[in-house]
Tab-separated table of C-alpha atoms and ligand atoms in Angstrom:
chain	number	residue	atom	x	y	z
A	450	MET	CA	-1.012	20.987	24.434
A	451	SER	CA	-3.037	17.417	22.916
A	452	LYS	CA	-0.998	14.223	22.607
A	453	THR	CA	-0.691	12.984	19.089
A	454	SER	CA	0.175	9.493	17.987
A	455	ILE	CA	3.783	8.545	16.951
A	456	TYR	CA	2.618	6.427	14.496
A	457	GLY	CA	1.465	8.323	12.904
A	458	LEU	CA	4.420	10.347	11.235
A	459	THR	CA	6.272	8.992	8.735
A	460	PHE	CA	9.959	8.306	9.080
A	461	GLU	CA	11.035	11.305	7.067
A	462	GLN	CA	8.122	13.667	9.990
A	463	LEU	CA	9.555	12.155	12.221
A	464	THR	CA	13.268	12.694	12.032
A	465	SER	CA	12.642	16.668	11.288
A	466	TRP	CA	10.982	16.695	14.416
A	467	LEU	CA	13.503	15.702	16.285
A	468	VAL	CA	15.952	17.584	14.833
A	469	GLU	CA	13.266	20.658	14.743
A	470	HIS	CA	13.537	20.122	18.759
A	471	GLY	CA	17.785	19.436	19.303
A	472	GLN	CA	17.832	16.359	18.697
A	473	LYS	CA	20.023	13.747	16.790
A	474	LYS	CA	18.396	12.510	13.486
A	475	PHE	CA	19.697	9.207	14.108
A	476	ARG	CA	17.871	9.594	17.020
A	477	ALA	CA	14.523	8.596	14.915
A	478	GLN	CA	15.800	4.996	13.323
A	479	GLN	CA	16.408	4.578	16.943
A	480	VAL	CA	12.901	5.286	17.333
A	481	TRP	CA	10.486	3.200	14.942
A	482	ASP	CA	13.420	0.506	16.429
A	483	TRP	CA	11.541	0.974	19.449
A	484	LEU	CA	8.783	1.196	17.633
A	485	TYR	CA	8.786	-1.510	14.509
A	486	LYS	CA	10.771	-4.632	15.321
A	487	LYS	CA	10.293	-4.561	19.021
A	488	ARG	CA	6.973	-2.999	19.185
A	489	ILE	CA	7.270	-1.858	22.770
A	490	THR	CA	3.994	0.581	23.829
A	491	ASP	CA	5.468	2.909	26.742
A	492	PHE	CA	8.231	5.126	25.278
A	493	GLU	CA	9.970	4.172	29.241
A	494	GLU	CA	11.057	1.268	27.602
A	495	MET	CA	13.153	2.858	25.238
A	496	THR	CA	16.336	2.635	26.945
A	497	ASN	CA	19.029	3.860	24.812
A	498	LEU	CA	17.645	7.098	24.736
A	499	ASN	CA	18.538	10.240	26.471
A	500	LYS	CA	16.501	12.217	29.304
A	501	GLU	CA	15.444	14.314	27.858
A	502	CYS	CA	15.266	12.884	24.223
A	503	LEU	CA	12.485	10.477	26.274
A	504	ALA	CA	11.280	13.566	28.488
A	505	LEU	CA	9.678	15.874	24.719
A	506	LEU	CA	8.440	12.474	23.278
A	507	ASP	CA	6.301	11.790	26.293
A	508	ASN	CA	5.415	15.205	26.212
A	509	HIS	CA	3.905	15.347	22.627
A	510	PHE	CA	3.252	11.533	21.745
A	511	TYR	CA	1.637	8.648	23.141
A	512	ILE	CA	1.847	5.431	21.543
A	513	GLN	CA	-1.239	3.511	21.700
A	514	SER	CA	-5.099	4.201	22.108
A	515	LEU	CA	-6.975	1.700	20.678
A	516	LYS	CA	-8.686	-1.067	23.262
A	517	GLN	CA	-9.673	-4.162	22.885
A	518	ALA	CA	-12.780	-4.111	23.023
A	519	ILE	CA	-13.555	-7.886	21.471
A	520	LYS	CA	-12.345	-10.661	19.429
A	521	GLN	CA	-14.342	-13.002	17.585
A	522	GLU	CA	-12.235	-16.051	15.899
A	523	SER	CA	-13.214	-18.587	13.698
A	524	SER	CA	-12.601	-21.306	12.625
A	525	ASP	CA	-10.441	-21.026	9.213
A	526	GLY	CA	-7.709	-18.491	11.636
A	527	THR	CA	-9.710	-15.595	11.134
A	528	ILE	CA	-9.513	-12.824	13.257
A	529	LYS	CA	-12.338	-9.753	14.313
A	530	PHE	CA	-11.027	-6.846	16.407
A	531	LEU	CA	-13.470	-4.643	18.024
A	532	PHE	CA	-11.625	-1.866	18.402
A	533	GLU	CA	-12.242	1.160	20.686
A	534	LEU	CA	-10.416	5.031	19.470
A	535	GLN	CA	-10.539	7.572	22.180
A	536	ASP	CA	-13.316	8.913	21.297
A	537	GLY	CA	-15.493	5.847	22.629
A	538	ASN	CA	-16.090	4.667	18.671
A	539	LEU	CA	-15.845	1.874	16.795
A	540	ILE	CA	-13.929	0.109	14.304
A	541	GLU	CA	-13.361	-2.813	13.027
A	542	THR	CA	-9.962	-5.050	12.503
A	543	VAL	CA	-9.823	-8.264	10.062
A	544	LEU	CA	-7.046	-10.260	10.387
A	545	MET	CA	-6.949	-13.296	7.533
A	546	ARG	CA	-4.485	-15.994	6.709
A	547	PHE	CA	-3.575	-17.128	3.321
A	548	SER	CA	-1.702	-19.330	2.210
A	549	TYR	CA	0.325	-17.071	0.609
A	550	GLY	CA	1.141	-15.183	4.293
A	551	LEU	CA	-1.375	-12.840	7.042
A	552	SER	CA	-3.215	-9.861	6.132
A	553	VAL	CA	-4.790	-7.725	7.992
A	554	CYS	CA	-7.938	-5.830	6.931
A	555	VAL	CA	-8.017	-1.865	7.940
A	556	THR	CA	-10.615	0.706	8.368
A	557	THR	CA	-10.345	4.299	6.840
A	558	GLN	CA	-13.388	6.368	8.610
A	559	VAL	CA	-15.438	5.838	11.409
A	560	GLY	CA	-18.591	4.836	9.739
A	561	CYS	CA	-19.262	5.313	5.593
A	562	ASN	CA	-21.063	8.649	3.721
A	563	ILE	CA	-20.838	6.238	0.594
A	564	GLY	CA	-23.828	4.557	1.283
A	565	CYS	CA	-23.668	1.173	-1.165
A	566	THR	CA	-26.830	-0.466	-0.789
A	567	PHE	CA	-25.339	-3.497	0.264
A	568	CYS	CA	-22.928	-3.065	3.255
A	569	ALA	CA	-22.739	-2.559	6.750
A	570	SER	CA	-20.055	-0.241	6.655
A	571	GLY	CA	-22.686	2.272	5.300
A	572	LEU	CA	-24.974	2.066	7.808
A	573	LEU	CA	-24.010	4.377	10.567
A	574	THR	CA	-22.457	7.845	7.881
A	575	LYS	CA	-19.685	8.746	8.773
A	576	ASN	CA	-18.962	10.628	12.194
A	577	ARG	CA	-15.155	10.985	11.026
A	578	ASP	CA	-12.221	9.968	9.495
A	579	LEU	CA	-9.594	8.449	11.162
A	580	SER	CA	-5.396	10.199	11.554
A	581	GLY	CA	-3.065	7.980	9.958
A	582	GLY	CA	-1.459	6.381	13.483
A	583	GLU	CA	-5.050	5.084	13.877
A	584	ILE	CA	-4.753	3.837	10.918
A	585	VAL	CA	-1.540	1.911	12.184
A	586	GLU	CA	-2.183	1.880	15.760
A	587	GLN	CA	-4.412	-1.859	13.987
A	588	ILE	CA	-1.522	-3.379	12.002
A	589	MET	CA	0.898	-3.021	15.460
A	590	LYS	CA	-2.332	-3.642	18.420
A	591	VAL	CA	-2.693	-7.060	14.858
A	592	GLN	CA	1.242	-7.622	15.175
A	593	GLN	CA	1.721	-7.468	19.047
A	594	HIS	CA	-1.422	-10.135	19.137
A	595	LEU	CA	0.937	-12.925	17.175
A	596	ASP	CA	3.909	-12.102	19.476
A	597	ARG	CA	1.654	-13.043	22.281
A	598	VAL	CA	0.875	-15.633	20.288
A	599	GLY	CA	4.662	-16.468	19.899
A	600	LYS	CA	4.750	-18.385	16.755
A	601	ASN	CA	7.645	-15.475	15.470
A	602	GLU	CA	4.436	-14.694	12.359
A	603	ARG	CA	4.604	-11.647	11.562
A	604	VAL	CA	1.631	-9.527	9.589
A	605	SER	CA	3.038	-9.710	5.510
A	606	HIS	CA	-0.316	-8.289	3.360
A	607	ILE	CA	-2.101	-5.890	3.648
A	608	VAL	CA	-5.790	-4.540	2.868
A	609	VAL	CA	-7.776	-1.983	2.685
A	610	MET	CA	-11.134	-2.316	2.693
A	611	GLY	CA	-12.322	-2.073	5.969
A	612	ILE	CA	-15.021	0.318	7.272
A	613	GLY	CA	-14.646	3.896	5.206
A	614	GLU	CA	-13.668	4.922	2.148
A	615	PRO	CA	-9.410	5.508	2.097
A	616	PHE	CA	-10.504	7.898	-0.938
A	617	ASP	CA	-12.491	9.917	1.202
A	618	ASN	CA	-9.677	10.251	4.321
A	619	TYR	CA	-6.223	10.876	1.160
A	620	SER	CA	-4.421	12.196	3.618
A	621	ASN	CA	-4.469	10.156	6.243
A	622	MET	CA	-4.272	6.865	4.553
A	623	MET	CA	-1.125	8.297	2.578
A	624	ASP	CA	0.945	8.314	5.832
A	625	PHE	CA	0.044	5.645	6.729
A	626	LEU	CA	0.400	4.237	3.696
A	627	ARG	CA	3.767	5.530	3.935
A	628	VAL	CA	4.976	4.313	7.586
A	629	VAL	CA	3.548	1.024	6.950
A	630	ASN	CA	5.829	0.621	3.221
A	631	ASP	CA	9.469	2.057	4.788
A	632	GLN	CA	11.912	0.208	5.174
A	633	ASN	CA	13.290	1.139	8.055
A	634	GLY	CA	9.689	-0.328	9.884
A	635	LEU	CA	7.320	-2.620	9.327
A	636	SER	CA	8.659	-2.766	5.523
A	637	ILE	CA	5.777	-4.299	3.537
A	638	GLY	CA	6.377	-4.313	0.194
A	639	ALA	CA	3.699	-2.234	-1.762
A	640	ARG	CA	2.727	-5.319	-4.146
A	641	HIS	CA	1.200	-6.907	-1.046
A	642	ILE	CA	-0.428	-3.907	0.048
A	643	THR	CA	-4.408	-3.253	-2.012
A	644	VAL	CA	-5.664	0.034	-1.163
A	645	SER	CA	-9.862	-0.482	-2.391
A	646	THR	CA	-12.185	2.252	-3.698
A	647	SER	CA	-16.376	2.935	-3.831
A	648	GLY	CA	-14.924	4.411	-7.376
A	649	LEU	CA	-13.941	8.237	-6.715
A	650	ALA	CA	-11.972	9.504	-9.908
A	651	HIS	CA	-10.715	12.049	-8.804
A	652	LYS	CA	-8.509	10.617	-6.330
A	653	ILE	CA	-7.673	8.150	-8.703
A	654	TYR	CA	-5.987	9.930	-10.847
A	655	ASP	CA	-3.500	11.631	-7.438
A	656	PHE	CA	-2.935	7.890	-6.877
A	657	ALA	CA	-1.682	7.102	-10.216
A	658	ASP	CA	0.969	10.008	-9.678
A	659	GLU	CA	1.944	8.778	-6.634
A	660	ASP	CA	5.643	7.759	-6.197
A	661	ILE	CA	4.674	4.557	-4.018
A	662	GLN	CA	3.402	0.686	-5.838
A	663	ILE	CA	0.453	0.171	-4.432
A	664	ASN	CA	-2.685	-1.996	-5.860
A	665	LEU	CA	-5.356	-0.521	-6.091
A	666	ALA	CA	-8.937	-2.058	-6.488
A	667	VAL	CA	-12.146	-0.700	-7.585
A	668	SER	CA	-15.317	-1.616	-6.848
A	669	LEU	CA	-17.339	-2.099	-9.673
A	670	HIS	CA	-20.492	-4.945	-9.564
A	671	ALA	CA	-22.111	-3.778	-11.726
A	672	PRO	CA	-21.532	-2.876	-15.526
A	673	ASN	CA	-24.129	-0.407	-16.394
A	674	ASN	CA	-24.400	2.921	-15.004
A	675	GLU	CA	-28.080	2.163	-14.754
A	676	LEU	CA	-27.491	-0.979	-12.898
A	677	ARG	CA	-24.360	0.415	-10.947
A	678	THR	CA	-26.501	4.347	-10.159
A	679	LYS	CA	-29.163	1.945	-8.037
A	680	ILE	CA	-26.646	-0.832	-5.962
A	681	MET	CA	-24.287	2.342	-5.551
A	682	LYS	CA	-25.664	5.830	-5.405
A	683	ILE	CA	-21.760	6.880	-5.818
A	684	ASN	CA	-22.324	6.046	-9.011
A	685	LYS	CA	-24.326	9.570	-9.542
A	686	ALA	CA	-21.401	11.075	-8.860
A	687	PHE	CA	-18.554	8.704	-10.985
A	688	PRO	CA	-20.613	7.330	-13.515
A	689	LEU	CA	-18.546	4.869	-15.217
A	690	GLU	CA	-17.950	8.162	-18.496
A	691	LYS	CA	-15.970	9.593	-15.233
A	692	LEU	CA	-14.675	6.110	-13.685
A	693	MET	CA	-12.996	4.581	-16.614
A	694	PRO	CA	-10.920	7.230	-18.047
A	695	ALA	CA	-9.384	7.502	-14.572
A	696	VAL	CA	-8.770	4.063	-14.085
A	697	ASP	CA	-7.599	3.997	-17.795
A	698	TYR	CA	-5.280	7.005	-17.150
A	699	TYR	CA	-4.105	4.779	-14.029
A	700	LEU	CA	-3.390	1.479	-15.541
A	701	GLU	CA	-1.193	3.945	-18.847
A	702	LYS	CA	1.115	5.641	-16.106
A	703	THR	CA	1.773	3.226	-13.901
A	704	ASN	CA	1.676	0.098	-16.379
A	705	ARG	CA	0.024	-1.319	-13.394
A	706	ARG	CA	-2.847	-4.704	-12.938
A	707	ILE	CA	-6.369	-3.696	-11.520
A	708	THR	CA	-8.148	-5.444	-9.473
A	709	PHE	CA	-12.356	-4.862	-10.088
A	710	GLU	CA	-14.674	-6.397	-7.434
A	711	TYR	CA	-18.082	-7.521	-8.411
A	712	ILE	CA	-20.178	-8.956	-5.747
A	713	LEU	CA	-22.594	-11.338	-7.522
A	714	LEU	CA	-26.358	-10.028	-5.741
A	715	ARG	CA	-28.283	-12.582	-7.227
A	716	ASP	CA	-30.562	-12.395	-10.309
A	717	VAL	CA	-29.653	-8.072	-9.817
A	718	ASN	CA	-25.744	-7.997	-10.694
A	719	ASP	CA	-25.427	-12.475	-11.812
A	720	HIS	CA	-26.815	-12.400	-15.834
A	721	LYS	CA	-25.373	-13.905	-18.521
A	722	GLU	CA	-26.086	-10.038	-19.933
A	723	GLU	CA	-24.332	-8.580	-16.694
A	724	ALA	CA	-20.924	-10.884	-18.112
A	725	LEU	CA	-21.221	-10.069	-21.277
A	726	GLN	CA	-21.576	-5.797	-21.186
A	727	LEU	CA	-18.574	-6.708	-17.786
A	728	VAL	CA	-16.276	-7.885	-20.584
A	729	GLN	CA	-17.148	-5.255	-23.362
A	730	LEU	CA	-16.496	-2.979	-21.055
A	731	LEU	CA	-13.196	-4.817	-19.720
A	732	LYS	CA	-12.039	-5.500	-23.139
A	733	ASP	CA	-9.002	-3.132	-24.374
A	734	LYS	CA	-7.683	-2.999	-20.636
A	735	ARG	CA	-7.576	-6.866	-20.172
A	736	HIS	CA	-4.189	-7.305	-20.312
A	737	LEU	CA	-4.085	-5.329	-16.892
A	738	SER	CA	-7.523	-6.319	-14.913
A	739	TYR	CA	-8.204	-9.340	-12.748
A	740	VAL	CA	-12.326	-9.047	-11.702
A	741	ASN	CA	-12.052	-10.386	-8.216
A	742	LEU	CA	-16.332	-12.430	-7.943
A	743	ILE	CA	-17.002	-12.121	-3.892
A	744	PRO	CA	-20.039	-13.818	-2.824
A	745	TYR	CA	-22.213	-11.833	-1.354
A	746	ASN	CA	-21.827	-11.254	2.628
A	747	PRO	CA	-26.013	-11.119	4.180
A	748	VAL	CA	-25.837	-7.705	6.021
A	749	ASP	CA	-29.997	-7.883	7.693
A	750	GLU	CA	-30.643	-4.542	6.962
A	751	HIS	CA	-30.520	-5.389	3.217
A	752	ASN	CA	-32.644	-7.777	2.843
A	753	GLN	CA	-33.368	-6.659	-0.442
A	754	TYR	CA	-29.756	-8.576	-1.422
A	755	GLN	CA	-28.960	-12.627	-1.557
A	756	ARG	CA	-26.489	-14.640	-2.125
A	757	SER	CA	-25.807	-15.929	-6.086
A	758	THR	CA	-26.057	-19.391	-6.581
A	759	LYS	CA	-23.107	-21.510	-6.652
A	760	GLU	CA	-24.634	-22.136	-9.794
A	761	SER	CA	-25.024	-18.915	-10.764
A	762	ILE	CA	-21.358	-18.063	-9.641
A	763	VAL	CA	-19.312	-20.628	-11.691
A	764	LYS	CA	-21.423	-19.231	-15.528
A	765	PHE	CA	-20.824	-15.850	-14.816
A	766	TYR	CA	-16.538	-17.050	-14.028
A	767	GLU	CA	-16.748	-18.890	-17.306
A	768	THR	CA	-17.925	-16.467	-19.688
A	769	LEU	CA	-15.729	-13.618	-18.825
A	770	LEU	CA	-12.801	-16.429	-19.070
A	771	ASN	CA	-14.147	-17.878	-21.708
A	772	ASN	CA	-13.543	-14.255	-23.260
A	773	GLY	CA	-10.229	-13.476	-22.216
A	774	ILE	CA	-10.656	-12.155	-18.829
A	775	GLN	CA	-8.546	-12.935	-16.144
A	776	CYS	CA	-10.591	-13.066	-12.805
A	777	GLY	CA	-11.508	-15.751	-9.807
A	778	VAL	CA	-13.571	-16.167	-7.067
A	779	ARG	CA	-12.819	-14.590	-3.380
A	780	VAL	CA	-12.086	-17.710	-1.026
A	781	GLU	CA	-14.053	-16.693	1.827
A	782	GLN	CA	-12.191	-15.664	5.365
A	783	GLY	CA	-14.612	-16.009	8.476
A	784	SER	CA	-17.836	-17.211	7.899
A	785	ASP	CA	-18.306	-18.249	10.866
A	786	ILE	CA	-18.016	-15.246	12.641
A	787	ASP	CA	-19.408	-11.325	11.324
A	788	ALA	CA	-17.549	-11.139	8.472
A	789	ALA	CA	-19.671	-8.920	6.615
A	790	CYS	CA	-17.129	-5.745	7.023
A	791	GLY	CA	-19.141	-3.682	8.906
A	792	GLN	CA	-21.480	-6.043	10.670
A	793	LEU	CA	-19.739	-6.916	14.469
A	794	ARG	CA	-19.492	-2.661	14.725
A	795	SER	CA	-23.865	-2.260	13.351
A	796	LYS	CA	-24.542	-4.785	15.861
A	797	GLN	CA	-22.509	-3.685	18.757
A	798	ILE	CA	-23.720	-0.417	18.595
A	799	LYS	CA	-27.099	-1.225	18.239
A	800	ALA	CA	-26.566	-3.388	20.740
A	801	LYS	CA	-25.838	-0.549	22.904
A	802	SER	CA	-28.763	2.178	21.999
B	1143	SAM	C1	-16.250	-2.564	2.653
B	1143	SAM	S1	-15.470	-1.415	1.119
B	1143	SAM	C2	-13.994	-0.885	2.074
B	1143	SAM	C3	-13.264	-0.041	0.564
B	1143	SAM	C4	-13.623	1.029	-0.169
B	1143	SAM	N1	-14.775	1.422	0.610
B	1143	SAM	C5	-14.941	0.421	-1.216
B	1143	SAM	O1	-15.757	-0.134	-1.528
B	1143	SAM	O2	-13.859	0.065	-2.382
B	1143	SAM	C6	-14.042	-2.912	0.751
B	1143	SAM	C7	-15.446	-4.009	0.229
B	1143	SAM	O3	-15.959	-4.986	0.250
B	1143	SAM	C8	-17.371	-5.218	-0.442
B	1143	SAM	N2	-18.312	-5.846	0.507
B	1143	SAM	C9	-19.295	-4.068	1.029
B	1143	SAM	N3	-20.614	-4.809	1.973
B	1143	SAM	C10	-20.277	-5.954	1.162
B	1143	SAM	C11	-20.653	-8.072	1.527
B	1143	SAM	N4	-21.535	-7.134	2.275
B	1143	SAM	N5	-20.663	-8.953	1.389
B	1143	SAM	C12	-19.520	-8.880	0.558
B	1143	SAM	N6	-18.408	-7.793	-0.005
B	1143	SAM	C13	-18.539	-6.201	0.863
B	1143	SAM	C14	-17.581	-3.562	-0.778
B	1143	SAM	O4	-18.060	-4.076	-2.547
B	1143	SAM	C15	-15.595	-3.095	-1.491
B	1143	SAM	O5	-15.438	-4.249	-2.220
B	1144	SF4	S1	-18.641	0.033	0.335
B	1144	SF4	FE1	-17.126	0.968	0.864
B	1144	SF4	S2	-18.266	2.488	0.033
B	1144	SF4	FE2	-19.988	1.191	-0.675
B	1144	SF4	S3	-20.781	1.947	1.894
B	1144	SF4	FE3	-18.524	-0.116	1.778
B	1144	SF4	S4	-16.566	0.638	2.986
B	1144	SF4	FE4	-18.165	2.488	2.195
């Protein structure tokens, strides 16, 4: 029987599993305290569990499987981790420091099949989905790094914006969200967690119907179908006529704000014309919309794109703002390391091949 990651179980799943295996319900809280409060990595350290329970856990689960392959530290405090999974695949996880706290960007898939034309993550097609446990373990590895540094710092925010399309790995992503949000464990507030999608409209409906208050970001990047299809192939399957009704459903159902991500690509989508089209697209939902303008992180393989000039970024921002659209320009993190998501992984794979 092959073991699975204990991080992949929600509190309810662990409780039922323990009860089914003849253990008392309260053991679940003991196990979670060891995992998420004391953050141990070996079942033997769970000293208040009886031998039978320890053997049971040890026979069915493991705690950690990710190996740190590379750690790059930026002068601004950003740390990028490259982890090797049990099967040898590589993934990235990033720790970022903001005035409001420490945020971790997690990966949900090994590669990505959506293949956006500007993204390093999509350079290598998807090998497989990550399990819920493998996504949770990324947070635990970063938290354990912080524990070792010893400044009593805690991961306070999560962005599901690493390699992969989270809505293409929906149920594992939801298990992950339930584990990290659970008050019995890490208790990271739902409003401190953001999931970003390239726009899988049917899953936006599902996400709106979930009983959890996680923030949603939609990678828009263009205000019309022609341009969006050029930049993002996914727009063929989910054009704006499908995406925007899903967005409207989400807003109506949750009454929570959506962030629209918009990478500014020089002379591609950064003119006044596109800014005005974006205003039109969002004007009926501007009270619940926020546009995050993202300076493009150059990727060698996508050299058809350049970062917009500072001047055009400011003009685009002002056009949105003057027309009543709430917006901001993303503060860059880790620009002196392989900052674009998926870049460190693809470089490492190229170097090995
Ligand atoms: C890597 S994706 C992962 C989440 C999801 N697949 C999505 O596309 O929203 C997270 C965000 O990074 C952005 N991104 C990808 N490549 C980028 C680059 N080279 N420079 C800046 N942002 C980039 C994406 O457009 C998206 O908004
Ligand atoms: S931007 Fe998101 S969806 Fe597009 S290729 Fe990159 S990870 Fe995949």
